[in-house]
Structure formats: structure tokens, C-alpha cells
Amino acid sequence: MSLQILSGATYTVLTSGVLLMTIVVPPIINVIYKPRKRFEQNKLKTIEKLRLDAELRVLACVHNTRQATGIIRLIESFNATRLSPIHVFSLYLVELTGRAGA
């Protein structure tokens, strides 16, 4: 305003346009676009709600043998059967030393 680049009327129109867009557009977008609806099907994907014949996939990450025995006991407690198998994907974690970055 001090440089007189915009007139008072132009500044008023731009300011009210920005305010209108800030107030009106988000509710309109929320009415039209519902991103949560896409993920509602994943709400029921928990261990408790699995079908009896569904497979259970487990990613087991270990760093040493002491942790491996604990993970093995945990997996054995799931009590897998032929009807509901467990597929275990194991990952052995190794600490990289002598590098500049993590």
C-alpha cells in the first residue's frame, strides 16, 4: 500500500478474495472429496478380525540370538495350523560401522 502499486479498491478485492477462498473452499472440498472412505476397508484388518482360514504374515526383525529366541517363542504362541498358516519373513539387522552417514 505504501508503494502505491495497488489501488485501495484492488487491494480490497484481492483481500476479500483470499478470505473467501480460505473460508469457503475447505468445506466444499471436504463435501466433495472423502479420502477416508478409501481406507475404511482397512479398518477391519486386524488379527482379531481375521478369517479362520486366512494366513498370518509376520515380519520378525532380530539383531542377536537372544532376540531371535524371543521372536521364535512369540511366533510359536500364535499356534499355527494347516487351516490358518503363519508365514514368517525374518530380517537380520546388522549395524554398519565405519561409515559417515547412518
XYZ file of C-alpha atoms in Angstrom:
102
model
C 0.000 0.000 0.000
C 2.819 2.440 0.780
C 4.367 1.999 -2.688
C 1.005 2.707 -4.367
C 1.316 -0.349 -6.630
C -2.304 -1.324 -5.986
C -5.222 0.997 -5.583
C -7.438 0.739 -2.497
C -10.251 -0.950 -4.462
C -7.903 -3.543 -5.982
C -6.395 -4.334 -2.585
C -9.881 -4.750 -1.104
C -10.934 -7.130 -3.887
C -7.759 -9.235 -3.523
C -8.050 -9.383 0.255
C -11.711 -10.364 0.182
C -10.960 -12.990 -2.494
C -8.287 -14.552 -0.306
C -10.587 -14.539 2.729
C -13.441 -16.031 0.705
C -11.189 -18.793 -0.634
C -9.886 -19.522 2.858
C -13.331 -19.738 4.409
C -15.444 -21.302 1.648
C -13.176 -23.696 -0.282
C -12.136 -26.165 2.503
C -15.735 -27.123 3.434
C -16.599 -27.574 -0.250
C -13.575 -29.832 -0.768
C -14.494 -31.857 2.337
C -18.001 -32.396 0.970
C -16.791 -33.461 -2.483
C -13.597 -35.395 -1.690
C -13.628 -38.013 1.066
C -10.155 -39.564 1.353
C -11.095 -41.540 4.481
C -13.619 -43.575 2.528
C -10.795 -45.172 0.572
C -9.195 -46.508 3.757
C -12.367 -47.712 5.508
C -11.899 -51.205 4.110
C -8.601 -51.480 6.015
C -10.227 -50.712 9.380
C -11.270 -54.318 9.892
C -7.862 -55.785 9.026
C -6.661 -56.728 12.480
C -5.544 -60.038 13.936
C -8.755 -60.310 15.912
C -10.935 -59.984 12.830
C -9.068 -62.387 10.536
C -10.981 -65.234 8.953
C -10.169 -68.669 10.351
C -8.616 -69.798 7.058
C -6.562 -66.627 6.500
C -2.799 -66.684 6.600
C -0.952 -64.511 9.086
C 2.171 -62.771 7.788
C 4.796 -61.773 10.323
C 7.979 -59.760 9.772
C 10.453 -60.697 12.501
C 13.482 -58.426 12.893
C 16.353 -59.608 15.117
C 19.755 -58.213 15.985
C 21.250 -61.073 18.026
C 20.476 -64.646 19.105
C 18.887 -63.546 22.390
C 16.266 -61.597 20.460
C 15.811 -64.465 17.995
C 14.729 -66.883 20.718
C 12.144 -64.396 21.972
C 10.729 -63.895 18.472
C 10.603 -67.662 17.917
C 8.645 -68.142 21.155
C 6.265 -65.356 20.167
C 5.647 -66.930 16.751
C 5.112 -70.358 18.328
C 2.467 -68.831 20.604
C 0.348 -67.989 17.540
C -0.375 -71.726 17.283
C -0.390 -72.142 13.504
C -2.408 -74.914 11.863
C -2.797 -76.158 8.307
C -6.065 -74.278 8.103
C -4.578 -70.971 9.286
C -0.843 -70.907 8.488
C 1.739 -68.374 9.557
C 4.264 -67.055 7.057
C 7.325 -65.618 8.757
C 9.674 -63.262 6.976
C 12.827 -62.816 9.012
C 15.224 -59.909 8.835
C 18.640 -59.959 10.457
C 19.689 -56.449 11.424
C 23.356 -55.562 11.043
C 24.944 -52.396 12.397
C 27.041 -50.690 9.748
C 30.176 -49.203 11.243
C 32.876 -47.070 9.717
C 30.503 -45.040 7.544
C 29.989 -41.299 7.535
C 26.166 -41.492 7.327
C 23.644 -43.601 9.164
